[in-house]
Coordinates of N, CA and C in Angstrom, one line a residue:
X151 N 1.0 -1.5 -11.1 CA 1.1 -0.1 -11.2 C 1.6 0.3 -12.6
X152 N 1.2 1.7 -13.0 CA 1.9 2.0 -14.2 C 2.9 3.1 -13.8
X153 N 3.8 3.5 -14.8 CA 4.9 4.5 -14.3 C 5.9 4.0 -13.5
X154 N 6.4 5.1 -12.8 CA 7.6 4.7 -12.0 C 7.2 5.1 -10.7
X155 N 6.0 4.5 -10.1 CA 5.4 4.8 -8.7 C 6.6 3.9 -8.0
X156 N 7.1 4.6 -6.7 CA 7.7 3.9 -5.7 C 7.1 4.1 -4.2
X157 N 6.9 3.2 -3.6 CA 6.5 3.3 -2.4 C 7.6 2.7 -1.2
X158 N 7.9 3.7 -0.4 CA 8.7 3.2 0.7 C 8.1 2.9 1.8
X159 N 8.3 1.7 2.4 CA 7.8 1.1 3.7 C 9.0 0.7 4.6
X160 N 8.8 0.3 5.7 CA 9.7 -0.1 6.8 C 9.1 -1.1 7.8
X161 N 9.8 -2.1 8.1 CA 9.4 -2.9 9.1 C 10.2 -3.3 10.2
X162 N 9.8 -4.0 11.1 CA 10.8 -4.5 12.1 C 10.6 -6.2 12.1
X163 N 11.8 -7.0 12.2 CA 11.8 -8.4 12.4 C 12.3 -8.8 13.7
X164 N 11.5 -9.4 14.6 CA 11.9 -9.9 15.8 C 11.9 -11.3 15.8
X165 N 13.3 -12.0 16.1 CA 13.3 -13.4 16.1 C 13.3 -13.7 17.6
X166 N 12.4 -14.8 17.8 CA 12.1 -15.3 19.1 C 13.3 -16.2 19.5
X167 N 13.5 -16.4 20.7 CA 14.4 -17.3 21.2 C 14.1 -18.7 20.7
X168 N 14.9 -19.5 20.3 CA 14.8 -21.0 19.8 C 14.5 -21.9 21.0
X169 N 13.5 -22.7 21.0 CA 13.3 -23.8 21.9 C 14.4 -24.7 21.9
X170 N 14.3 -25.7 22.8 CA 15.4 -27.0 22.7 C 15.4 -27.6 21.4
X171 N 14.3 -27.8 20.9 CA 14.4 -28.6 19.5 C 14.4 -27.6 18.4
X172 N 14.7 -26.4 18.7 CA 15.1 -25.5 17.5 C 14.0 -24.7 16.9
X173 N 12.7 -25.1 17.4 CA 11.5 -24.3 17.0 C 11.5 -22.9 17.2
X174 N 11.0 -22.0 16.6 CA 11.1 -20.5 16.8 C 10.0 -19.8 16.1
X175 N 9.9 -18.6 16.5 CA 9.1 -17.6 15.9 C 9.7 -16.4 15.3
X176 N 9.2 -15.9 14.2 CA 9.6 -14.6 13.7 C 8.5 -13.6 13.5
X177 N 8.5 -12.5 14.1 CA 7.4 -11.5 14.2 C 7.8 -10.3 13.2
X178 N 7.0 -9.9 12.4 CA 7.1 -8.8 11.5 C 6.1 -8.0 11.7
X179 N 6.6 -6.7 12.0 CA 5.7 -5.5 12.3 C 6.0 -4.3 11.5
X180 N 5.0 -3.9 10.6 CA 5.2 -2.7 9.9 C 5.4 -1.7 10.9
X181 N 6.0 -0.5 10.4 CA 6.5 0.7 11.4 C 5.5 1.9 11.0
X182 N 4.6 1.6 10.2 CA 3.7 2.7 9.6 C 2.3 2.1 9.5
X183 N 1.4 3.0 9.6 CA 0.0 2.4 9.4 C -0.5 2.2 8.0
X184 N -1.4 1.4 7.8 CA -1.8 1.0 6.4 C -2.1 2.3 5.7
X185 N -1.9 2.3 4.3 CA -2.2 3.3 3.4 C -2.7 2.7 1.9
X186 N -3.2 3.3 1.3 CA -3.7 2.8 -0.1 C -3.1 3.7 -1.4
X187 N -2.3 3.1 -2.1 CA -1.9 3.8 -3.4 C -2.3 3.1 -4.5
X188 N -3.0 3.8 -5.4 CA -3.5 3.3 -6.8 C -4.3 1.9 -6.4
X189 N -5.1 1.8 -5.3 CA -5.9 0.7 -5.2 C -5.2 -0.6 -4.3
X190 N -3.9 -0.3 -4.2 CA -3.2 -1.4 -3.4 C -2.9 -0.8 -2.0
X191 N -3.1 -1.7 -0.9 CA -2.8 -1.3 0.4 C -1.3 -1.8 0.8
X192 N -0.7 -1.0 1.6 CA 0.4 -1.2 2.2 C 0.4 -0.6 3.8
X193 N 1.5 -1.4 4.5 CA 1.6 -1.0 5.9 C 0.5 -1.7 6.7
X194 N 0.7 -1.3 8.0 CA -0.3 -1.9 9.1 C -0.4 -3.3 9.2
X195 N 0.6 -4.1 8.8 CA 0.6 -5.5 8.9 C 1.4 -5.9 9.9
X196 N 1.0 -6.8 11.1 CA 1.7 -7.6 12.0 C 1.6 -9.1 11.8
X197 N 2.4 -9.9 11.6 CA 2.5 -11.4 11.3 C 3.5 -12.0 12.1
X198 N 3.0 -13.2 12.6 CA 3.8 -13.9 13.5 C 3.9 -15.4 12.8
X199 N 5.0 -15.7 12.4 CA 5.2 -17.1 11.7 C 6.0 -18.1 12.6
X200 N 5.5 -19.0 12.4 CA 6.2 -20.3 13.5 C 6.9 -21.4 12.5
X201 N 8.2 -21.5 13.1 CA 9.1 -22.5 12.4 C 9.4 -23.6 13.2
X202 N 9.5 -24.9 12.6 CA 10.0 -26.0 13.4 C 11.4 -25.9 13.4
X203 N 12.2 -26.9 14.2 CA 13.4 -27.1 14.2 C 14.4 -27.3 13.0
X204 N 13.7 -27.7 12.0 CA 14.2 -27.7 10.6 C 14.1 -26.6 9.7
X205 N 13.4 -25.6 10.2 CA 13.6 -24.4 9.5 C 12.1 -24.4 8.6
X206 N 11.3 -25.3 8.9 CA 9.9 -25.5 8.1 C 8.9 -24.5 8.6
X207 N 8.4 -23.8 7.8 CA 7.3 -22.8 8.0 C 6.0 -23.6 8.1
X208 N 5.4 -23.6 9.5 CA 4.2 -24.3 9.8 C 3.0 -23.5 9.6
X209 N 3.2 -22.2 10.0 CA 1.8 -21.3 9.9 C 2.2 -20.1 10.1
X210 N 1.4 -18.9 9.6 CA 1.7 -17.6 9.8 C 0.3 -16.8 10.2
X211 N 0.3 -16.1 11.3 CA -0.9 -15.2 11.8 C -0.8 -13.8 11.4
X212 N -1.6 -13.5 10.8 CA -1.7 -11.8 10.1 C -2.8 -11.1 10.8
X213 N -2.2 -10.0 11.2 CA -3.4 -8.9 11.6 C -3.2 -7.8 10.7
X214 N -4.0 -7.0 10.4 CA -3.9 -5.5 9.8 C -4.5 -4.6 10.6
X215 N -3.8 -3.7 10.9 CA -4.2 -2.5 11.8 C -4.9 -3.1 13.1
X216 N -4.4 -4.1 13.6 CA -4.8 -4.5 14.7 C -6.2 -5.3 14.8
X217 N -6.6 -5.7 13.5 CA -7.9 -6.1 13.3 C -7.8 -7.7 13.6
X218 N -9.0 -8.5 13.2 CA -8.9 -9.9 13.5 C -7.7 -10.9 12.7
X219 N -7.5 -11.8 13.7 CA -6.3 -12.8 13.1 C -6.8 -13.6 11.9
X220 N -5.8 -13.8 11.0 CA -6.1 -14.6 9.8 C -4.9 -15.5 10.0
X221 N -5.3 -17.0 10.0 CA -4.1 -17.9 10.1 C -3.9 -18.7 8.8
X222 N -2.8 -18.5 8.4 CA -2.5 -19.2 7.1 C -1.6 -20.3 7.3
X223 N -1.9 -21.5 6.6 CA -0.9 -22.9 6.9 C -0.4 -23.2 5.5
X224 N 0.9 -23.8 5.6 CA 1.5 -24.5 4.4 C 1.2 -26.1 4.5
X225 N 0.8 -26.5 3.3 CA 0.2 -27.8 3.1 C 1.3 -28.9 3.3
X226 N 2.6 -28.6 3.0 CA 3.6 -29.4 3.0 C 4.5 -29.2 3.9
X227 N 4.6 -28.2 4.8 CA 5.7 -28.0 5.9 C 7.0 -27.9 5.2
X228 N 7.1 -27.3 4.0 CA 8.3 -27.2 3.2 C 9.7 -26.5 4.0
X229 N 10.7 -27.0 3.8 CA 12.0 -26.4 4.1 C 12.2 -25.2 3.3
X230 N 12.4 -24.0 3.7 CA 12.5 -22.8 3.0 C 13.6 -22.8 2.3
X231 N 15.0 -23.1 2.8 CA 16.2 -23.3 2.2 C 17.1 -24.5 3.0
X232 N 17.6 -25.1 2.2 CA 18.8 -26.2 2.8 C 19.7 -25.5 3.7
X233 N 20.1 -26.3 4.6 CA 21.2 -25.8 5.5 C 22.5 -26.7 5.5
X234 N 23.7 -26.5 5.3 CA 24.1 -25.3 5.0 C 23.9 -24.7 3.5
X235 N 24.0 -23.3 3.3 CA 23.9 -23.1 2.0 C 25.3 -23.0 1.4
X236 N 25.5 -24.1 0.6 CA 26.7 -24.2 0.1 C 26.7 -23.9 -1.7
X237 N 28.0 -23.5 -2.0 CA 27.8 -23.1 -3.4 C 27.5 -24.4 -4.4
X238 N 26.6 -24.3 -5.3 CA 26.2 -25.5 -6.1 C 24.9 -26.3 -5.5
X239 N 24.5 -25.8 -4.2 CA 23.2 -26.4 -3.8 C 22.0 -25.8 -4.4
X240 N 21.3 -27.0 -4.8 CA 20.0 -26.6 -5.5 C 18.7 -27.1 -4.7
X241 N 17.6 -26.6 -5.0 CA 16.3 -27.3 -4.4 C 15.2 -26.8 -5.2
X242 N 14.1 -27.7 -5.0 CA 12.8 -27.4 -5.7 C 11.8 -28.0 -4.8
X243 N 10.5 -27.5 -4.8 CA 9.5 -27.9 -4.0 C 8.0 -27.2 -4.6
X244 N 7.2 -27.8 -4.1 CA 5.7 -27.5 -4.3 C 4.8 -27.2 -3.0
X245 N 4.1 -26.6 -2.9 CA 3.3 -26.5 -1.8 C 2.0 -25.6 -2.1
X246 N 0.9 -25.6 -1.3 CA -0.3 -25.0 -1.3 C -0.5 -24.1 -0.1
X247 N -0.9 -23.0 -0.3 CA -1.0 -22.0 0.9 C -2.6 -21.8 1.2
X248 N -3.1 -22.1 2.4 CA -4.5 -22.0 2.8 C -4.6 -21.1 4.0
X249 N -5.6 -20.0 3.8 CA -5.8 -19.2 5.1 C -7.1 -19.4 5.7
X250 N -7.4 -19.5 6.9 CA -8.5 -19.8 7.6 C -9.2 -21.0 6.9
X251 N -10.5 -20.9 6.9 CA -11.5 -22.0 6.3 C -11.5 -22.0 4.9
X252 N -11.1 -21.0 4.3 CA -11.2 -20.8 2.6 C -10.6 -21.7 1.9
X253 N -10.9 -22.2 0.7 CA -10.3 -22.9 -0.3 C -8.6 -22.4 -0.3
X254 N -7.7 -23.3 -0.8 CA -6.4 -22.9 -0.9 C -6.3 -21.6 -1.7
X255 N -5.5 -20.7 -1.1 CA -5.2 -19.4 -1.7 C -4.5 -19.6 -3.0
X256 N -3.4 -20.3 -3.0 CA -2.5 -20.6 -4.2 C -1.7 -21.8 -4.1
X257 N -1.2 -22.2 -5.3 CA -0.3 -23.3 -5.3 C 0.8 -22.5 -5.9
X258 N 2.2 -23.3 -5.4 CA 3.3 -22.6 -5.6 C 4.3 -23.8 -6.1
X259 N 5.1 -23.5 -7.1 CA 6.4 -24.4 -7.4 C 7.6 -23.4 -7.3
X260 N 8.4 -23.8 -6.6 CA 9.8 -23.1 -6.1 C 11.0 -24.0 -6.6
X261 N 11.9 -23.2 -7.4 CA 13.3 -23.8 -7.7 C 14.3 -22.7 -7.4
X262 N 15.4 -23.2 -6.9 CA 16.5 -22.2 -6.4 C 18.0 -22.7 -6.4
X263 N 18.9 -21.9 -6.3 CA 20.3 -22.5 -6.1 C 21.0 -21.3 -5.4
X264 N 22.2 -21.9 -4.9 CA 23.2 -20.8 -4.4 C 24.1 -20.3 -5.5
X265 N 24.1 -19.1 -5.7 CA 24.9 -18.4 -6.6 C 26.6 -18.3 -6.4
X266 N 26.6 -18.0 -5.0 CA 27.9 -17.8 -4.5 C 28.1 -16.8 -3.5
X267 N 29.2 -16.4 -3.1 CA 29.3 -15.5 -1.9 C 29.8 -14.2 -2.4
X268 N 29.3 -13.1 -1.8 CA 29.6 -11.8 -2.2 C 29.7 -10.8 -1.0
X269 N 30.5 -9.7 -1.1 CA 30.4 -8.6 -0.4 C 29.3 -7.7 -0.5
X270 N 28.2 -7.4 0.4 CA 27.3 -6.8 0.2 C 27.1 -5.6 1.4
X271 N 27.0 -4.4 0.8 CA 26.8 -3.3 1.6 C 25.3 -2.7 1.6
X272 N 24.6 -2.7 3.0 CA 23.3 -2.0 3.1 C 23.5 -1.0 4.2
X273 N 22.4 -0.2 4.5 CA 22.5 0.7 5.6 C 22.9 0.2 7.0
X274 N 22.7 -1.2 7.2 CA 23.3 -1.6 8.4 C 24.5 -2.1 8.5
X275 N 25.2 -2.0 7.4 CA 26.8 -2.2 7.5 C 27.1 -3.2 6.1
X276 N 28.3 -3.6 6.3 CA 28.8 -4.6 5.1 C 29.0 -5.8 5.5
X277 N 28.4 -6.8 4.7 CA 28.5 -8.2 5.2 C 29.1 -9.1 4.0
X278 N 29.7 -10.4 4.5 CA 29.9 -11.2 3.6 C 28.8 -12.1 3.5
X279 N 28.1 -12.2 2.2 CA 26.9 -12.8 2.2 C 27.1 -14.0 1.1
X280 N 25.8 -14.9 1.5 CA 25.7 -16.1 0.5 C 24.5 -15.6 -0.4
X281 N 24.7 -15.5 -1.8 CA 23.7 -15.0 -2.8 C 22.8 -16.1 -3.3
X282 N 21.6 -16.2 -3.1 CA 20.6 -17.3 -3.4 C 19.5 -16.6 -4.4
X283 N 19.5 -17.5 -5.6 CA 18.8 -17.2 -6.6 C 17.4 -18.2 -6.7
X284 N 16.3 -17.9 -6.7 CA 15.1 -18.6 -6.8 C 13.9 -18.0 -7.9
X285 N 13.2 -18.9 -8.5 CA 12.1 -18.7 -9.3 C 10.9 -19.3 -8.5
X286 N 9.8 -18.5 -8.4 CA 8.5 -19.3 -7.9 C 7.4 -18.9 -8.9
X287 N 6.6 -20.0 -9.3 CA 5.4 -19.8 -10.2 C 4.2 -20.1 -9.2
X288 N 3.3 -19.1 -9.1 CA 2.2 -19.3 -8.4 C 0.8 -19.2 -9.1
X289 N -0.2 -20.2 -8.9 CA -1.3 -20.2 -9.5 C -2.3 -20.2 -8.5
X290 N -3.5 -19.4 -8.8 CA -4.7 -19.4 -7.9 C -5.8 -19.4 -8.7
X291 N -6.6 -20.6 -8.4 CA -7.9 -20.8 -9.1 C -8.9 -19.8 -8.5
X292 N -8.7 -19.7 -7.2 CA -9.6 -19.0 -6.3 C -9.6 -17.6 -6.8
X293 N -8.5 -17.1 -7.0 CA -8.4 -15.6 -7.5 C -8.0 -15.5 -8.9
X294 N -8.0 -16.5 -9.6 CA -7.8 -16.6 -11.2 C -6.6 -15.8 -11.5
X295 N -5.4 -16.1 -11.2 CA -4.3 -15.5 -11.6 C -3.1 -16.6 -11.5
X296 N -2.1 -16.1 -12.6 CA -0.8 -17.1 -12.6 C 0.3 -16.1 -12.8
X297 N 1.2 -16.2 -11.9 CA 2.3 -15.2 -11.9 C 3.7 -15.8 -11.7
X298 N 4.8 -15.3 -12.1 CA 6.1 -15.7 -12.1 C 6.9 -14.7 -11.1
X299 N 7.7 -15.3 -10.1 CA 8.5 -14.4 -9.4 C 10.1 -14.8 -9.5
X300 N 10.8 -13.6 -9.6 CA 12.3 -14.0 -9.8 C 12.9 -13.3 -8.8
X301 N 13.5 -14.1 -7.6 CA 13.9 -13.5 -6.4 C 15.5 -13.8 -6.3
X302 N 16.2 -12.7 -5.8 CA 17.6 -12.7 -5.4 C 17.6 -12.2 -4.0
X303 N 18.3 -13.2 -3.2 CA 18.2 -12.9 -1.6 C 19.9 -12.9 -1.0
X304 N 20.2 -12.1 -0.5 CA 21.6 -12.3 0.2 C 21.5 -12.5 1.7
X305 N 22.1 -13.6 2.2 CA 22.1 -13.9 3.6 C 23.4 -14.0 4.2
X306 N 23.6 -13.1 5.4 CA 24.8 -13.0 6.2 C 25.4 -14.2 6.4
X307 N 26.6 -14.6 6.0 CA 27.4 -15.9 6.2 C 27.4 -16.3 7.6
X308 N 27.7 -15.2 8.7 CA 28.0 -15.5 9.9 C 26.6 -15.6 10.8
X309 N 25.6 -15.1 10.5 CA 24.4 -15.2 11.3 C 23.2 -15.9 10.7
X310 N 23.3 -15.9 9.2 CA 22.1 -16.4 8.5 C 20.9 -15.4 8.3
X311 N 21.1 -14.0 8.8 CA 20.0 -13.1 8.6 C 20.1 -12.6 7.2
X312 N 18.8 -12.5 6.7 CA 18.5 -11.9 5.4 C 19.2 -10.2 5.5
X313 N 19.8 -10.1 4.5 CA 20.4 -8.7 4.7 C 19.7 -7.8 3.4
X314 N 19.5 -8.6 2.2 CA 19.1 -7.6 1.2 C 18.2 -8.8 0.2
X315 N 17.1 -8.2 -0.4 CA 16.3 -8.9 -1.1 C 15.7 -8.2 -2.4
X316 N 15.7 -8.8 -3.5 CA 15.0 -8.1 -4.6 C 14.2 -9.0 -5.5
X317 N 13.0 -8.7 -5.8 CA 12.0 -9.6 -6.3 C 11.4 -8.9 -7.5
X318 N 11.3 -9.4 -8.6 CA 10.5 -9.2 -9.8 C 9.3 -9.9 -10.2
X319 N 8.1 -9.4 -10.3 CA 7.0 -10.2 -10.5 C 6.4 -9.9 -11.8
X320 N 6.0 -11.0 -12.6 CA 5.1 -10.8 -13.7 C 3.9 -11.6 -13.7
X321 N 2.9 -11.4 -14.1 CA 1.6 -12.0 -14.4 C 1.3 -12.5 -15.6
X322 N 1.3 -13.7 -16.0 CA 1.0 -14.1 -17.4 C -0.8 -14.5 -17.7
X323 N -1.3 -14.2 -16.4 CA -2.9 -14.5 -16.5 C -3.6 -13.6 -15.2
X324 N -4.5 -12.8 -15.3 CA -5.3 -12.4 -14.2 C -4.5 -11.4 -13.5
X325 N -3.8 -10.4 -14.0 CA -3.1 -9.2 -13.3 C -4.2 -8.3 -12.9
X326 N -4.0 -8.0 -11.6 CA -5.0 -7.1 -11.1 C -5.2 -5.7 -11.9
X327 N -6.5 -5.6 -11.9 CA -6.9 -4.1 -13.0 C -6.4 -3.1 -12.2
X328 N -6.4 -2.8 -11.0 CA -5.9 -1.7 -10.2 C -4.3 -1.6 -10.2
X329 N -3.6 -2.4 -10.9 CA -2.2 -2.7 -10.7 C -1.7 -3.5 -9.6
X330 N -0.3 -3.7 -9.6 CA 0.2 -4.7 -8.7 C 1.8 -4.4 -8.6
X331 N 2.5 -4.7 -7.6 CA 3.9 -4.6 -7.4 C 4.6 -5.5 -8.3
X332 N 5.4 -4.8 -9.1 CA 6.1 -5.6 -10.1 C 7.6 -5.6 -9.8
X333 N 8.2 -4.7 -8.9 CA 9.3 -4.9 -8.3 C 9.5 -4.4 -7.0
X334 N 10.4 -5.3 -6.1 CA 10.3 -5.1 -4.7 C 11.8 -5.3 -4.3
X335 N 12.2 -4.2 -3.6 CA 13.5 -4.5 -2.9 C 13.5 -4.3 -1.4
X336 N 14.3 -5.0 -0.8 CA 14.2 -4.9 0.7 C 15.7 -5.1 1.1
X337 N 16.2 -4.1 2.1 CA 17.4 -4.3 2.8 C 17.3 -4.0 4.3
X338 N 18.5 -4.5 4.9 CA 18.5 -4.3 6.3 C 19.3 -3.0 6.5
X339 N 18.4 -2.2 7.5 CA 18.8 -1.0 8.0 C 19.5 -0.9 9.4
X340 N 19.1 -1.6 10.2 CA 19.7 -1.9 11.6 C 19.6 -3.0 12.2
X341 N 20.3 -3.3 13.2 CA 20.2 -4.8 14.1 C 20.4 -4.3 15.5
X342 N 19.4 -4.7 16.0 CA 19.4 -4.6 17.5 C 19.3 -6.0 18.3
X343 N 20.2 -6.3 19.0 CA 20.5 -7.5 19.7 C 19.9 -7.7 21.0
X344 N 19.1 -8.5 21.3 CA 18.5 -8.6 22.6 C 19.5 -8.8 23.7
X345 N 19.2 -8.6 25.2 CA 20.3 -8.7 26.0 C 20.3 -10.0 26.6

C-alpha cells in the first residue's frame, strides 16, 4: 500500500483443551466480514491449527466467509518456539508450506532469539512478558516473490499467551502491484477463560 493507510481488524483465538499427549488446536475467527482495500482482502477468515504435544504446527485448515476448506501443511513439523523461553535462547529452522494439492506455496528460513523480559501494557492489562525477536526470509517460486519479515513478539511469562506482536515486511522481488501490508501490529484486547 502507498501512503499511511491503516486497516483495523479484530479476531478471536480459542485454545482447545489439550489431550493427554499435549496435542491441541487453536481456532482463529475474524470478527468482521471480509472486505477489500486497495486490492487486498481482509477479514472473514476462520482457521483451525493443529499442534502436537511438542508445540509443532502440523496443519492449518482455512475458510474464508464460510467457503470451502483449504488445508495447509508444514513439511518439517517445525517447533515454533523452544520451551522454556530463556534469555539467550536462539533457534533456526527452515520449512516449506504446502496448501491442498498445489505445489509448495513458499519456502521459509527462520532465525530467532529471546531479547529479555519486559513489562508490557495492552488493552487486556499489564503483563510481565518475554520479548522474542525473529527474522523470516520467504521465497515463493510459484508466486515469484522474495520477502523479509522482522517480527517482535511478547508472550506472557505466566500463561505463554501472545499479548503483543509487531511485524515489518519488505519485498526484494515480486512485490504485489496492488500493494501489500508493510507493517502489522497485533495486541491482546481481552481474555475469557472457559469454565
